[in-house]
């Protein structure tokens, strides 16, 4: 599915600014994607907080991490419209949403990745799953960032039972399938979520992100030596990595990455 044209994006942004505050009234606190005052870093800190509280309360903690298969392409249009019609009484609003949702899409499913309305609508679509987990299953330690869900439990059996119920709800109500990457594991292994690996005591960068940064800095160093890029280009890549690493405990990892950034011009 193609992203909307620029003129359409203007409409999308204007619409989201008006309607999202009304939609958020029905969202749970621990949904963190595309919300003012939330975001990836807040979601990671919340997972760390929940891990600490769960260990203190139970002593032994397991993690159920759910990923939805092909989430954006699988969103069911009529189910989404039903939710929107319950949220907004104004037909002008729901008619505009229907136009956006079905534009150049005759399959009855899917939202274009990258559109601001798609992110807001995707959050709204999964809000029913949030309430199901929090209220019907009574899972207190639950965090969601878009279609990535983390639930803490006292035992694997407890979480397996929760997974059966969640999978049933997603399939029957939201017409979604769970990705095979969904798994249950001890919290002592760390939770790979929203760009970081999180334990109750500390947060580390993802290993693949560290490896990617090393490769990127090697490439930047070679290009800078040849004169293909300037200092501003190299420093912008450095600032990006520092911005990522400052939210976790990664002194050793950062040092190992920064050794690969060598800004030296070739002598003529």
PDB file of C-alpha atoms in Angstrom, residues 54-62 153-156 186-188:
ATOM      1  CA  UNK A  54       6.950  -7.837  39.738  1.00  0.00           C
ATOM      2  CA  UNK A  55      10.228  -9.248  41.104  1.00  0.00           C
ATOM      3  CA  UNK A  56       9.583  -7.562  44.432  1.00  0.00           C
ATOM      4  CA  UNK A  57       6.037  -8.944  44.550  1.00  0.00           C
ATOM      5  CA  UNK A  58       6.516 -12.462  43.136  1.00  0.00           C
ATOM      6  CA  UNK A  59      10.225 -13.215  43.299  1.00  0.00           C
ATOM      7  CA  UNK A  60      10.039 -15.183  40.047  1.00  0.00           C
ATOM      8  CA  UNK A  61       8.906 -13.418  36.860  1.00  0.00           C
ATOM      9  CA  UNK A  62       8.157 -14.605  33.324  1.00  0.00           C
ATOM     10  CA  UNK A 153       3.364 -13.172  35.008  1.00  0.00           C
ATOM     11  CA  UNK A 154       4.289 -15.394  37.929  1.00  0.00           C
ATOM     12  CA  UNK A 155       4.581 -18.587  35.880  1.00  0.00           C
ATOM     13  CA  UNK A 156       4.777 -19.895  32.325  1.00  0.00           C
ATOM     14  CA  UNK A 186      12.130 -15.885  32.052  1.00  0.00           C
ATOM     15  CA  UNK A 187      12.519 -12.171  32.765  1.00  0.00           C
ATOM     16  CA  UNK A 188      16.138 -12.875  33.731  1.00  0.00           C
TER      17      UNK A 188
END
